[in-house]
Short mmCIF file of N, CA, C and O in Angstrom, two decimals:
data_model
loop_
_atom_site.label_atom_id
_atom_site.label_comp_id
_atom_site.label_asym_id
_atom_site.label_seq_id
_atom_site.Cartn_x
_atom_site.Cartn_y
_atom_site.Cartn_z
N MET A 1136 20.17 62.82 48.77
CA MET A 1136 19.23 62.33 47.91
C MET A 1136 18.93 60.69 48.40
O MET A 1136 19.93 59.92 48.25
N GLU A 1137 17.80 60.34 48.72
CA GLU A 1137 17.44 59.08 49.21
C GLU A 1137 17.10 58.17 47.87
O GLU A 1137 16.19 58.65 47.13
N ASN A 1138 17.30 57.02 47.84
CA ASN A 1138 17.00 56.11 46.63
C ASN A 1138 15.53 55.50 47.05
O ASN A 1138 15.17 54.66 48.14
N THR A 1139 14.61 55.88 46.13
CA THR A 1139 13.33 55.45 46.54
C THR A 1139 12.66 54.21 45.53
O THR A 1139 11.47 53.91 45.45
N THR A 1140 13.54 53.98 44.69
CA THR A 1140 13.13 52.90 43.90
C THR A 1140 13.14 51.48 44.43
O THR A 1140 13.98 51.13 45.23
N THR A 1141 12.09 50.63 44.21
CA THR A 1141 11.99 49.23 44.70
C THR A 1141 12.31 48.46 43.82
O THR A 1141 11.74 48.36 42.64
N PRO A 1142 12.88 47.21 44.16
CA PRO A 1142 13.09 46.45 43.40
C PRO A 1142 11.94 45.49 42.93
O PRO A 1142 10.93 45.50 43.55
N PRO A 1143 11.92 44.78 41.74
CA PRO A 1143 10.62 44.14 41.22
C PRO A 1143 10.02 43.18 42.15
O PRO A 1143 11.22 42.51 42.80
N PRO A 1144 9.07 42.76 42.34
CA PRO A 1144 8.60 41.60 43.35
C PRO A 1144 9.09 40.38 42.68
O PRO A 1144 8.88 40.02 41.56
N LYS A 1145 9.86 39.64 43.47
CA LYS A 1145 10.24 38.32 43.07
C LYS A 1145 9.34 37.17 42.96
O LYS A 1145 9.37 36.18 42.26
N LYS A 1146 8.29 37.37 43.72
CA LYS A 1146 7.22 36.34 43.80
C LYS A 1146 6.43 36.27 42.48
O LYS A 1146 6.26 35.10 42.08
N LYS A 1147 6.17 37.34 42.00
CA LYS A 1147 5.36 37.27 40.61
C LYS A 1147 6.30 36.83 39.60
O LYS A 1147 5.74 35.95 38.79
N SER A 1148 7.59 37.03 39.50
CA SER A 1148 8.40 36.61 38.47
C SER A 1148 8.54 35.03 38.72
O SER A 1148 8.82 34.27 37.71
N ARG A 1149 8.65 34.44 40.03
CA ARG A 1149 8.94 33.18 40.26
C ARG A 1149 7.72 32.19 39.76
O ARG A 1149 7.76 31.35 39.32
N ILE A 1150 6.47 32.84 40.26
CA ILE A 1150 5.13 32.15 39.80
C ILE A 1150 5.01 31.96 38.29
O ILE A 1150 4.64 31.20 37.76
N LEU A 1151 5.47 33.39 37.51
CA LEU A 1151 5.49 33.26 36.11
C LEU A 1151 6.26 32.21 35.50
O LEU A 1151 5.84 31.52 34.56
N PHE A 1152 7.54 31.94 36.01
CA PHE A 1152 8.37 31.18 35.68
C PHE A 1152 7.94 29.62 35.84
O PHE A 1152 7.92 28.78 34.89
N TYR A 1153 7.31 29.29 37.11
CA TYR A 1153 6.76 28.06 37.04
C TYR A 1153 5.59 27.78 36.24
O TYR A 1153 5.51 26.60 35.78
N PHE A 1154 4.73 28.88 35.92
CA PHE A 1154 3.56 28.74 35.14
C PHE A 1154 4.15 28.37 33.65
O PHE A 1154 3.52 27.33 33.07
N ILE A 1155 5.07 29.09 33.27
CA ILE A 1155 5.54 28.77 31.80
C ILE A 1155 6.22 27.39 31.78
O ILE A 1155 6.05 26.59 30.64
N THR A 1156 6.95 27.08 32.84
CA THR A 1156 7.50 25.64 32.82
C THR A 1156 6.47 24.74 32.91
O THR A 1156 6.71 23.58 31.86
N VAL A 1157 5.59 24.59 33.48
CA VAL A 1157 4.33 23.80 33.41
C VAL A 1157 3.68 23.66 32.12
O VAL A 1157 3.41 22.75 31.51
N ILE A 1158 3.45 24.83 31.49
CA ILE A 1158 2.78 24.85 30.13
C ILE A 1158 3.84 24.27 29.31
O ILE A 1158 3.33 23.30 28.45
N ILE A 1159 5.11 24.32 29.16
CA ILE A 1159 6.03 23.88 28.34
C ILE A 1159 6.04 22.42 28.41
O ILE A 1159 6.01 21.46 27.64
N VAL A 1160 6.00 21.82 29.83
CA VAL A 1160 6.00 20.41 30.05
C VAL A 1160 4.71 19.71 29.56
O VAL A 1160 4.67 18.67 28.84
N ILE A 1161 3.52 20.38 29.93
CA ILE A 1161 2.38 19.80 29.34
C ILE A 1161 2.30 19.85 27.78
O ILE A 1161 2.01 18.78 27.17
N ALA A 1162 2.77 20.83 27.07
CA ALA A 1162 2.93 20.91 25.42
C ALA A 1162 3.90 19.94 25.20
O ALA A 1162 3.46 19.08 24.10
N ALA A 1163 4.92 19.43 25.77
CA ALA A 1163 5.85 18.47 25.42
C ALA A 1163 5.27 17.07 25.57
O ALA A 1163 5.35 16.25 24.76
N GLY A 1164 4.56 16.94 26.45
CA GLY A 1164 3.87 15.74 26.90
C GLY A 1164 2.65 15.25 25.85
O GLY A 1164 2.66 14.15 25.28
N LEU A 1165 1.95 16.47 25.49
CA LEU A 1165 0.92 16.08 24.47
C LEU A 1165 1.45 15.96 23.17
O LEU A 1165 0.92 15.24 22.30
N PHE A 1166 2.59 16.57 22.56
CA PHE A 1166 3.36 16.36 21.42
C PHE A 1166 3.83 14.99 21.28
O PHE A 1166 3.42 14.40 20.41
N TYR A 1167 4.41 14.42 22.47
CA TYR A 1167 4.95 13.10 22.55
C TYR A 1167 3.74 12.15 22.25
O TYR A 1167 3.82 11.19 21.35
N TYR A 1168 2.51 12.43 22.99
CA TYR A 1168 1.53 11.44 23.21
C TYR A 1168 1.08 11.47 21.49
O TYR A 1168 0.49 10.39 21.04
N ARG A 1169 0.74 12.57 21.15
CA ARG A 1169 0.10 12.69 19.84
C ARG A 1169 0.96 12.03 18.54
O ARG A 1169 0.61 11.42 17.52
N TYR A 1170 2.23 12.18 18.75
CA TYR A 1170 3.33 11.88 17.48
C TYR A 1170 4.26 10.66 17.82
O TYR A 1170 4.63 10.19 16.74
N TYR A 1171 4.50 10.30 18.94
CA TYR A 1171 5.44 9.35 19.28
C TYR A 1171 4.97 8.25 19.98
O TYR A 1171 5.58 7.25 20.10
N PHE A 1172 3.89 8.19 20.70
CA PHE A 1172 3.16 7.37 21.66
C PHE A 1172 2.85 6.07 20.60
O PHE A 1172 2.09 6.40 19.63
N VAL A 1173 3.25 5.05 20.77
CA VAL A 1173 2.67 3.61 19.91
C VAL A 1173 1.33 3.41 20.61
O VAL A 1173 1.25 2.75 21.54
N PHE A 1174 0.31 3.60 19.71
CA PHE A 1174 -0.91 3.31 19.87
C PHE A 1174 -1.23 1.79 19.75
O PHE A 1174 -1.77 1.10 20.60
N GLY A 1175 -0.61 1.13 18.77
CA GLY A 1175 -0.85 -0.27 18.63
C GLY A 1175 0.33 -0.84 17.62
O GLY A 1175 1.04 0.04 16.94
N GLU A 1176 0.54 -2.08 17.77
CA GLU A 1176 1.32 -2.78 16.95
C GLU A 1176 0.96 -4.14 16.68
O GLU A 1176 0.14 -4.68 17.28
N GLY A 1177 1.24 -4.69 15.36
CA GLY A 1177 0.93 -5.97 15.01
C GLY A 1177 1.58 -6.44 13.61
O GLY A 1177 2.49 -5.67 13.31
N VAL A 1178 1.04 -7.37 13.14
CA VAL A 1178 1.41 -7.97 11.99
C VAL A 1178 0.28 -7.69 10.56
O VAL A 1178 -0.90 -8.42 11.04
N LYS A 1179 0.62 -7.53 9.63
CA LYS A 1179 -0.23 -7.55 8.42
C LYS A 1179 0.55 -8.60 7.41
O LYS A 1179 1.76 -8.28 7.21
N ALA A 1180 -0.41 -9.04 6.83
CA ALA A 1180 0.16 -10.00 5.65
C ALA A 1180 -0.60 -9.83 4.47
O ALA A 1180 -1.83 -9.38 4.46
N GLY A 1181 0.07 -9.78 3.29
CA GLY A 1181 -0.54 -9.84 2.04
C GLY A 1181 0.68 -9.44 0.89
O GLY A 1181 1.91 -9.72 1.17
N GLN A 1182 0.29 -9.04 -0.24
CA GLN A 1182 1.22 -9.10 -1.42
C GLN A 1182 1.44 -7.71 -1.66
O GLN A 1182 0.74 -6.89 -1.66
N LEU A 1183 2.86 -7.54 -1.62
CA LEU A 1183 3.47 -6.19 -1.73
C LEU A 1183 2.98 -5.61 -3.30
O LEU A 1183 3.52 -6.29 -4.29
N ASN A 1184 2.20 -4.57 -3.29
CA ASN A 1184 1.81 -4.05 -4.48
C ASN A 1184 2.41 -2.81 -4.88
O ASN A 1184 2.49 -2.49 -6.05
N TYR A 1185 2.96 -2.07 -3.99
CA TYR A 1185 3.53 -0.68 -4.31
C TYR A 1185 4.60 -0.27 -3.39
O TYR A 1185 4.18 -0.55 -2.01
N PHE A 1186 5.66 0.09 -3.61
CA PHE A 1186 6.84 0.51 -2.86
C PHE A 1186 7.55 1.47 -3.36
O PHE A 1186 8.11 1.18 -4.38
N VAL A 1187 7.68 2.69 -2.87
CA VAL A 1187 8.45 3.92 -3.41
C VAL A 1187 9.01 4.81 -2.43
O VAL A 1187 8.43 4.94 -1.34
N LYS A 1188 9.97 5.62 -2.72
CA LYS A 1188 10.72 6.72 -2.04
C LYS A 1188 9.94 7.74 -2.71
O LYS A 1188 10.47 8.15 -3.89
N LYS A 1189 9.55 8.82 -1.97
CA LYS A 1189 8.94 10.00 -2.56
C LYS A 1189 9.01 11.12 -1.46
O LYS A 1189 8.86 10.77 -0.28
N GLY A 1190 8.63 12.35 -1.95
CA GLY A 1190 8.46 13.56 -1.07
C GLY A 1190 9.13 14.74 -1.62
O GLY A 1190 9.99 14.59 -2.29
N TYR A 1191 8.47 15.84 -1.36
CA TYR A 1191 9.28 17.15 -1.74
C TYR A 1191 10.54 17.49 -0.78
O TYR A 1191 11.50 17.63 -1.27
N LEU A 1192 10.23 17.57 0.29
CA LEU A 1192 11.32 18.08 1.11
C LEU A 1192 11.84 16.70 2.12
O LEU A 1192 13.03 16.61 2.19
N PHE A 1193 11.27 15.96 2.65
CA PHE A 1193 11.56 14.79 3.35
C PHE A 1193 11.28 13.53 2.40
O PHE A 1193 10.06 13.23 2.14
N LYS A 1194 12.40 12.89 1.91
CA LYS A 1194 12.08 11.73 0.95
C LYS A 1194 11.69 10.55 1.87
O LYS A 1194 12.70 10.12 2.83
N THR A 1195 10.61 10.06 1.97
CA THR A 1195 10.29 8.97 2.79
C THR A 1195 9.80 7.66 2.00
O THR A 1195 9.40 7.79 0.86
N TYR A 1196 9.92 6.31 2.66
CA TYR A 1196 9.40 5.06 1.71
C TYR A 1196 7.89 5.12 2.21
O TYR A 1196 7.58 4.94 3.26
N GLU A 1197 7.16 4.83 0.93
CA GLU A 1197 5.77 4.62 1.21
C GLU A 1197 5.38 3.32 0.38
O GLU A 1197 6.00 2.98 -0.71
N GLY A 1198 4.47 2.55 0.98
CA GLY A 1198 3.95 1.31 0.38
C GLY A 1198 2.65 0.80 0.63
O GLY A 1198 1.99 1.43 1.32
N ARG A 1199 2.34 -0.17 -0.06
CA ARG A 1199 0.87 -0.58 -0.15
C ARG A 1199 0.98 -2.17 -0.30
O ARG A 1199 1.69 -2.88 -0.89
N LEU A 1200 0.21 -2.73 0.70
CA LEU A 1200 0.10 -4.33 0.95
C LEU A 1200 -1.27 -4.57 0.68
O LEU A 1200 -2.26 -4.18 1.05
N ILE A 1201 -1.54 -5.65 -0.22
CA ILE A 1201 -2.70 -5.95 -0.80
C ILE A 1201 -3.10 -7.29 0.05
O ILE A 1201 -2.49 -8.45 -0.01
N GLN A 1202 -4.26 -7.18 1.00
CA GLN A 1202 -4.46 -8.25 1.81
C GLN A 1202 -5.59 -9.11 1.20
O GLN A 1202 -6.46 -8.50 0.57
N SER A 1203 -5.24 -10.47 1.37
CA SER A 1203 -6.47 -11.50 0.88
C SER A 1203 -7.36 -11.62 1.95
O SER A 1203 -7.16 -11.64 2.88
N GLY A 1204 -8.62 -12.15 1.57
CA GLY A 1204 -9.51 -12.87 2.29
C GLY A 1204 -10.47 -11.66 2.88
O GLY A 1204 -11.26 -12.12 3.88
N ILE A 1205 -10.32 -10.50 2.68
CA ILE A 1205 -11.30 -9.52 3.36
C ILE A 1205 -12.39 -9.40 2.38
O ILE A 1205 -12.49 -9.01 1.08
N ARG A 1206 -13.69 -9.80 2.90
CA ARG A 1206 -15.06 -9.53 2.25
C ARG A 1206 -15.80 -8.36 2.71
O ARG A 1206 -15.62 -8.29 3.95
N PRO A 1207 -16.65 -7.85 2.04
CA PRO A 1207 -17.51 -6.74 2.54
C PRO A 1207 -18.57 -7.56 3.49
O PRO A 1207 -19.12 -8.49 2.99
N GLY A 1208 -19.13 -6.67 4.51
CA GLY A 1208 -20.02 -7.10 5.16
C GLY A 1208 -21.45 -7.54 4.72
O GLY A 1208 -22.33 -8.29 4.96
N THR A 1209 -21.84 -6.49 3.68
CA THR A 1209 -23.04 -6.86 2.93
C THR A 1209 -22.94 -7.07 1.44
O THR A 1209 -21.86 -6.50 0.84
N ALA A 1210 -23.96 -7.55 0.99
CA ALA A 1210 -23.76 -7.74 -0.62
C ALA A 1210 -23.65 -6.48 -1.44
O ALA A 1210 -24.57 -5.60 -1.30
N GLY A 1211 -22.72 -6.62 -2.33
CA GLY A 1211 -22.66 -5.42 -3.28
C GLY A 1211 -21.84 -4.31 -2.48
O GLY A 1211 -21.72 -3.36 -3.08
N GLY A 1212 -21.37 -4.51 -1.32
CA GLY A 1212 -20.65 -3.63 -0.54
C GLY A 1212 -19.12 -3.62 -0.95
O GLY A 1212 -18.61 -4.50 -1.64
N ILE A 1213 -18.41 -2.34 -0.75
CA ILE A 1213 -16.96 -2.35 -1.11
C ILE A 1213 -16.17 -2.33 0.16
O ILE A 1213 -16.67 -1.69 1.40
N SER A 1214 -15.26 -3.10 0.23
CA SER A 1214 -14.40 -3.20 1.23
C SER A 1214 -12.84 -2.98 0.90
O SER A 1214 -12.31 -3.42 -0.12
N SER A 1215 -12.16 -2.17 1.77
CA SER A 1215 -10.73 -1.80 1.24
C SER A 1215 -9.92 -3.02 1.94
O SER A 1215 -10.15 -3.35 3.13
N ASN A 1216 -9.16 -3.57 0.93
CA ASN A 1216 -8.01 -4.67 1.35
C ASN A 1216 -6.73 -4.19 1.27
O ASN A 1216 -5.79 -4.82 0.92
N GLU A 1217 -6.51 -2.95 1.19
CA GLU A 1217 -5.37 -2.26 1.08
C GLU A 1217 -4.73 -1.84 2.48
O GLU A 1217 -5.30 -1.02 3.13
N PHE A 1218 -3.41 -2.01 2.80
CA PHE A 1218 -2.74 -1.48 3.74
C PHE A 1218 -1.84 -0.48 3.34
O PHE A 1218 -0.69 -0.87 2.97
N ARG A 1219 -1.96 0.63 3.76
CA ARG A 1219 -1.05 1.73 3.30
C ARG A 1219 0.02 1.81 4.57
O ARG A 1219 -0.51 2.20 5.85
N PHE A 1220 1.33 2.06 4.25
CA PHE A 1220 2.40 2.14 5.39
C PHE A 1220 3.47 2.90 4.75
O PHE A 1220 3.76 3.27 3.79
N SER A 1221 4.32 3.22 5.89
CA SER A 1221 5.62 4.03 5.71
C SER A 1221 6.75 3.34 6.34
O SER A 1221 6.43 2.38 7.32
N VAL A 1222 7.85 3.55 5.79
CA VAL A 1222 9.07 2.59 6.44
C VAL A 1222 10.17 3.87 6.73
O VAL A 1222 10.29 4.66 5.86
N THR A 1223 10.72 3.82 7.88
CA THR A 1223 11.82 4.67 8.40
C THR A 1223 13.17 3.97 8.19
O THR A 1223 14.18 4.86 8.01
N ASP A 1224 13.35 2.73 8.20
CA ASP A 1224 14.51 2.15 8.21
C ASP A 1224 15.10 1.75 6.85
O ASP A 1224 14.21 1.09 6.07
N LYS A 1225 16.28 2.27 6.64
CA LYS A 1225 16.74 2.00 5.13
C LYS A 1225 16.88 0.41 4.85
O LYS A 1225 16.57 0.01 4.03
N LYS A 1226 17.18 -0.36 5.86
CA LYS A 1226 17.36 -1.73 5.81
C LYS A 1226 16.08 -2.65 5.60
O LYS A 1226 16.16 -3.38 4.58
N VAL A 1227 15.05 -2.16 6.09
CA VAL A 1227 13.71 -2.55 5.83
C VAL A 1227 13.40 -2.43 4.65
O VAL A 1227 12.79 -3.03 3.55
N ALA A 1228 13.38 -1.02 4.08
CA ALA A 1228 13.18 -0.78 2.73
C ALA A 1228 13.90 -1.44 1.64
O ALA A 1228 13.30 -1.67 0.61
N ASP A 1229 15.36 -1.77 1.77
CA ASP A 1229 15.82 -2.68 0.95
C ASP A 1229 15.30 -4.01 0.72
O ASP A 1229 15.31 -4.57 -0.34
N ILE A 1230 14.96 -4.31 1.89
CA ILE A 1230 14.20 -5.83 1.94
C ILE A 1230 12.90 -5.93 1.07
O ILE A 1230 12.67 -6.72 0.24
N LEU A 1231 12.23 -4.80 1.29
CA LEU A 1231 10.87 -4.70 0.66
C LEU A 1231 11.09 -4.25 -0.87
O LEU A 1231 10.36 -4.78 -1.84
N ASN A 1232 12.02 -3.44 -1.36
CA ASN A 1232 12.40 -3.34 -2.61
C ASN A 1232 12.81 -4.74 -3.28
O ASN A 1232 12.40 -4.72 -4.52
N ASN A 1233 13.40 -5.37 -2.96
CA ASN A 1233 14.04 -6.55 -3.37
C ASN A 1233 12.85 -7.66 -3.37
O ASN A 1233 12.80 -8.91 -3.88
N ASN A 1234 11.65 -7.65 -2.69
CA ASN A 1234 10.62 -8.48 -2.79
C ASN A 1234 9.31 -8.00 -3.29
O ASN A 1234 8.23 -8.37 -2.81
N ALA A 1235 9.36 -7.27 -4.23
CA ALA A 1235 8.22 -6.70 -4.96
C ALA A 1235 7.20 -7.83 -5.47
O ALA A 1235 7.99 -8.62 -6.07
N GLY A 1236 6.25 -7.69 -5.10
CA GLY A 1236 5.13 -8.77 -5.61
C GLY A 1236 5.24 -9.90 -4.56
O GLY A 1236 4.22 -10.82 -4.96
N SER A 1237 6.01 -10.14 -3.86
CA SER A 1237 6.02 -11.22 -2.75
C SER A 1237 4.79 -11.19 -1.65
O SER A 1237 4.43 -10.22 -1.62
N TYR A 1238 4.59 -12.08 -1.19
CA TYR A 1238 3.83 -12.49 -0.23
C TYR A 1238 4.45 -11.98 1.03
O TYR A 1238 5.51 -12.83 1.37
N LEU A 1239 4.22 -11.03 1.75
CA LEU A 1239 4.87 -10.62 2.98
C LEU A 1239 4.05 -10.54 4.32
O LEU A 1239 2.89 -10.42 4.10
N GLU A 1240 4.82 -10.62 5.42
CA GLU A 1240 4.19 -10.52 6.84
C GLU A 1240 5.02 -9.21 7.19
O GLU A 1240 6.35 -9.49 7.44
N LEU A 1241 4.21 -8.27 7.71
CA LEU A 1241 5.13 -7.10 8.01
C LEU A 1241 4.88 -6.79 9.48
O LEU A 1241 3.57 -6.67 9.71
N HIS A 1242 5.65 -6.33 10.29
CA HIS A 1242 5.47 -6.10 11.69
C HIS A 1242 5.37 -4.34 11.59
O HIS A 1242 6.30 -3.73 11.02
N TYR A 1243 4.39 -4.02 11.99
CA TYR A 1243 4.27 -2.41 12.22
C TYR A 1243 3.96 -1.94 13.42
O TYR A 1243 3.52 -2.44 14.48
N LYS A 1244 4.05 -0.53 13.55
CA LYS A 1244 3.42 0.16 14.71
C LYS A 1244 2.54 1.40 14.32
O LYS A 1244 2.76 1.79 13.20
N GLU A 1245 1.66 1.61 15.21
CA GLU A 1245 0.63 2.50 14.65
C GLU A 1245 0.67 3.65 15.56
O GLU A 1245 0.83 3.54 16.97
N TYR A 1246 0.77 4.90 15.04
CA TYR A 1246 0.67 6.17 15.95
C TYR A 1246 -0.37 6.84 15.57
O TYR A 1246 -1.22 6.70 14.76
N PHE A 1247 -0.82 7.93 16.49
CA PHE A 1247 -2.04 8.57 16.33
C PHE A 1247 -1.84 9.44 15.11
O PHE A 1247 -2.88 9.68 14.37
N HIS A 1248 -0.66 9.82 14.72
CA HIS A 1248 -0.67 11.02 13.69
C HIS A 1248 0.71 10.85 12.91
O HIS A 1248 1.65 10.32 13.51
N ALA A 1249 0.88 11.18 11.90
CA ALA A 1249 2.11 10.98 11.14
C ALA A 1249 2.95 12.20 11.16
O ALA A 1249 2.39 13.31 11.43
N LEU A 1250 4.13 12.14 10.94
CA LEU A 1250 5.11 13.11 10.90
C LEU A 1250 5.83 13.33 9.66
O LEU A 1250 6.00 12.17 8.93
N PRO A 1251 6.07 14.43 9.09
CA PRO A 1251 6.44 14.59 7.72
C PRO A 1251 7.94 13.64 7.52
O PRO A 1251 7.95 13.20 6.27
N TRP A 1252 8.68 13.74 8.60
CA TRP A 1252 10.01 12.94 8.03
C TRP A 1252 9.96 11.40 8.50
O TRP A 1252 10.76 10.57 8.17
N ARG A 1253 8.78 10.95 9.04
CA ARG A 1253 8.42 9.73 9.24
C ARG A 1253 7.49 9.03 8.06
O ARG A 1253 7.52 7.85 8.15
N GLY A 1254 7.02 9.67 7.24
CA GLY A 1254 6.22 9.13 6.26
C GLY A 1254 4.72 9.71 6.22
O GLY A 1254 4.59 10.55 7.29
N THR A 1255 3.89 9.43 5.18
CA THR A 1255 2.55 9.97 5.22
C THR A 1255 1.59 9.23 5.81
O THR A 1255 0.46 9.53 6.01
N SER A 1256 1.97 8.21 6.55
CA SER A 1256 0.95 7.07 6.99
C SER A 1256 1.10 7.07 8.65
O SER A 1256 2.33 7.13 9.30
N GLU A 1257 0.18 6.73 9.37
CA GLU A 1257 0.17 6.66 10.91
C GLU A 1257 0.69 5.02 11.13
O GLU A 1257 0.97 4.90 12.17
N PHE A 1258 0.88 4.28 9.92
CA PHE A 1258 1.36 2.87 10.16
C PHE A 1258 2.82 2.89 9.81
O PHE A 1258 3.15 3.02 8.38
N VAL A 1259 3.69 2.56 10.36
CA VAL A 1259 5.19 2.57 10.27
C VAL A 1259 5.70 0.96 10.56
O VAL A 1259 5.68 0.56 11.41
N VAL A 1260 6.09 0.53 9.29
CA VAL A 1260 6.56 -1.00 9.27
C VAL A 1260 8.02 -0.89 9.70
O VAL A 1260 8.88 -0.06 9.12
N ASP A 1261 8.24 -1.67 10.90
CA ASP A 1261 9.44 -1.71 11.39
C ASP A 1261 10.45 -2.84 11.05
O ASP A 1261 11.62 -3.10 11.29
N SER A 1262 9.89 -3.87 10.58
CA SER A 1262 10.37 -5.18 10.22
C SER A 1262 9.54 -6.17 9.37
O SER A 1262 8.44 -5.99 9.16
N VAL A 1263 10.42 -6.95 8.52
CA VAL A 1263 9.69 -8.00 7.71
C VAL A 1263 9.80 -9.30 8.53
O VAL A 1263 10.82 -9.86 8.64
N VAL A 1264 8.59 -10.02 8.73
CA VAL A 1264 8.61 -11.23 9.50
C VAL A 1264 8.88 -12.21 8.61
O VAL A 1264 9.93 -13.15 8.86
N SER A 1265 8.33 -12.26 7.36
CA SER A 1265 8.43 -13.56 6.45
C SER A 1265 8.23 -12.74 5.05
O SER A 1265 7.48 -11.92 4.66
N ALA A 1266 9.18 -13.34 3.95
CA ALA A 1266 8.70 -12.88 2.63
C ALA A 1266 8.65 -14.29 1.68
O ALA A 1266 9.85 -15.00 1.84
N LYS A 1267 7.92 -14.54 1.08
CA LYS A 1267 7.21 -15.62 0.14
C LYS A 1267 7.04 -15.26 -1.18
O LYS A 1267 6.23 -14.41 -1.46
N PRO A 1268 7.84 -15.72 -2.43
CA PRO A 1268 7.59 -15.48 -3.61
C PRO A 1268 6.14 -16.14 -4.04
O PRO A 1268 5.74 -17.10 -3.52
N VAL A 1269 5.46 -15.21 -4.77
CA VAL A 1269 4.18 -15.79 -5.29
C VAL A 1269 4.48 -16.25 -6.65
O VAL A 1269 4.74 -15.77 -7.56
N ASN A 1270 3.83 -17.71 -6.87
CA ASN A 1270 4.05 -18.39 -8.00
C ASN A 1270 2.87 -18.68 -8.64
O ASN A 1270 2.74 -19.72 -9.39
N ASN A 1271 1.97 -17.89 -8.90
CA ASN A 1271 0.71 -18.12 -9.54
C ASN A 1271 0.46 -17.37 -10.79
O ASN A 1271 -0.61 -16.85 -11.08
N LEU A 1272 1.59 -16.88 -11.42
CA LEU A 1272 1.31 -15.98 -12.55
C LEU A 1272 0.85 -16.61 -13.86
O LEU A 1272 0.60 -15.76 -14.74
N GLY A 1273 1.07 -17.77 -13.93
CA GLY A 1273 0.40 -18.50 -15.09
C GLY A 1273 1.65 -18.48 -16.33
O GLY A 1273 2.66 -18.08 -15.96
N ASN A 1274 1.31 -18.93 -17.52
CA ASN A 1274 1.89 -18.85 -18.64
C ASN A 1274 1.62 -17.63 -19.37
O ASN A 1274 0.68 -17.27 -20.03
N TYR A 1275 2.64 -16.86 -19.64
CA TYR A 1275 2.54 -15.77 -20.48
C TYR A 1275 3.69 -15.78 -21.47
O TYR A 1275 4.67 -15.84 -21.37
#
């Protein structure tokens, strides 16, 4: 009895392997670009209005900085002077917790999209440049 079975063609499986590898590399590159590529970075200054640790599954630090000096372009217009941000570093979060209500300069990185374990904002504060107490509370 003669063996008439032929082995599967290796060329097709090799092409399929390379195709799948290229697709995985492209998908990984797009994921990195969308969620980890730093689009911009800079410093924002203002008074810390809100800072809290919250979340259902991933507990993240979220905050708001009220910026002064922003005026609407047209009369009667509304302009947002609020900078919403997330914090991933516990040391930076401790500094912000200890400076509630202070005038802060915060260094941040801007990403294209947020990740659940990094916070709800595309802006992630990575350091506090300066912190100055605000002494204009008046007599209460």
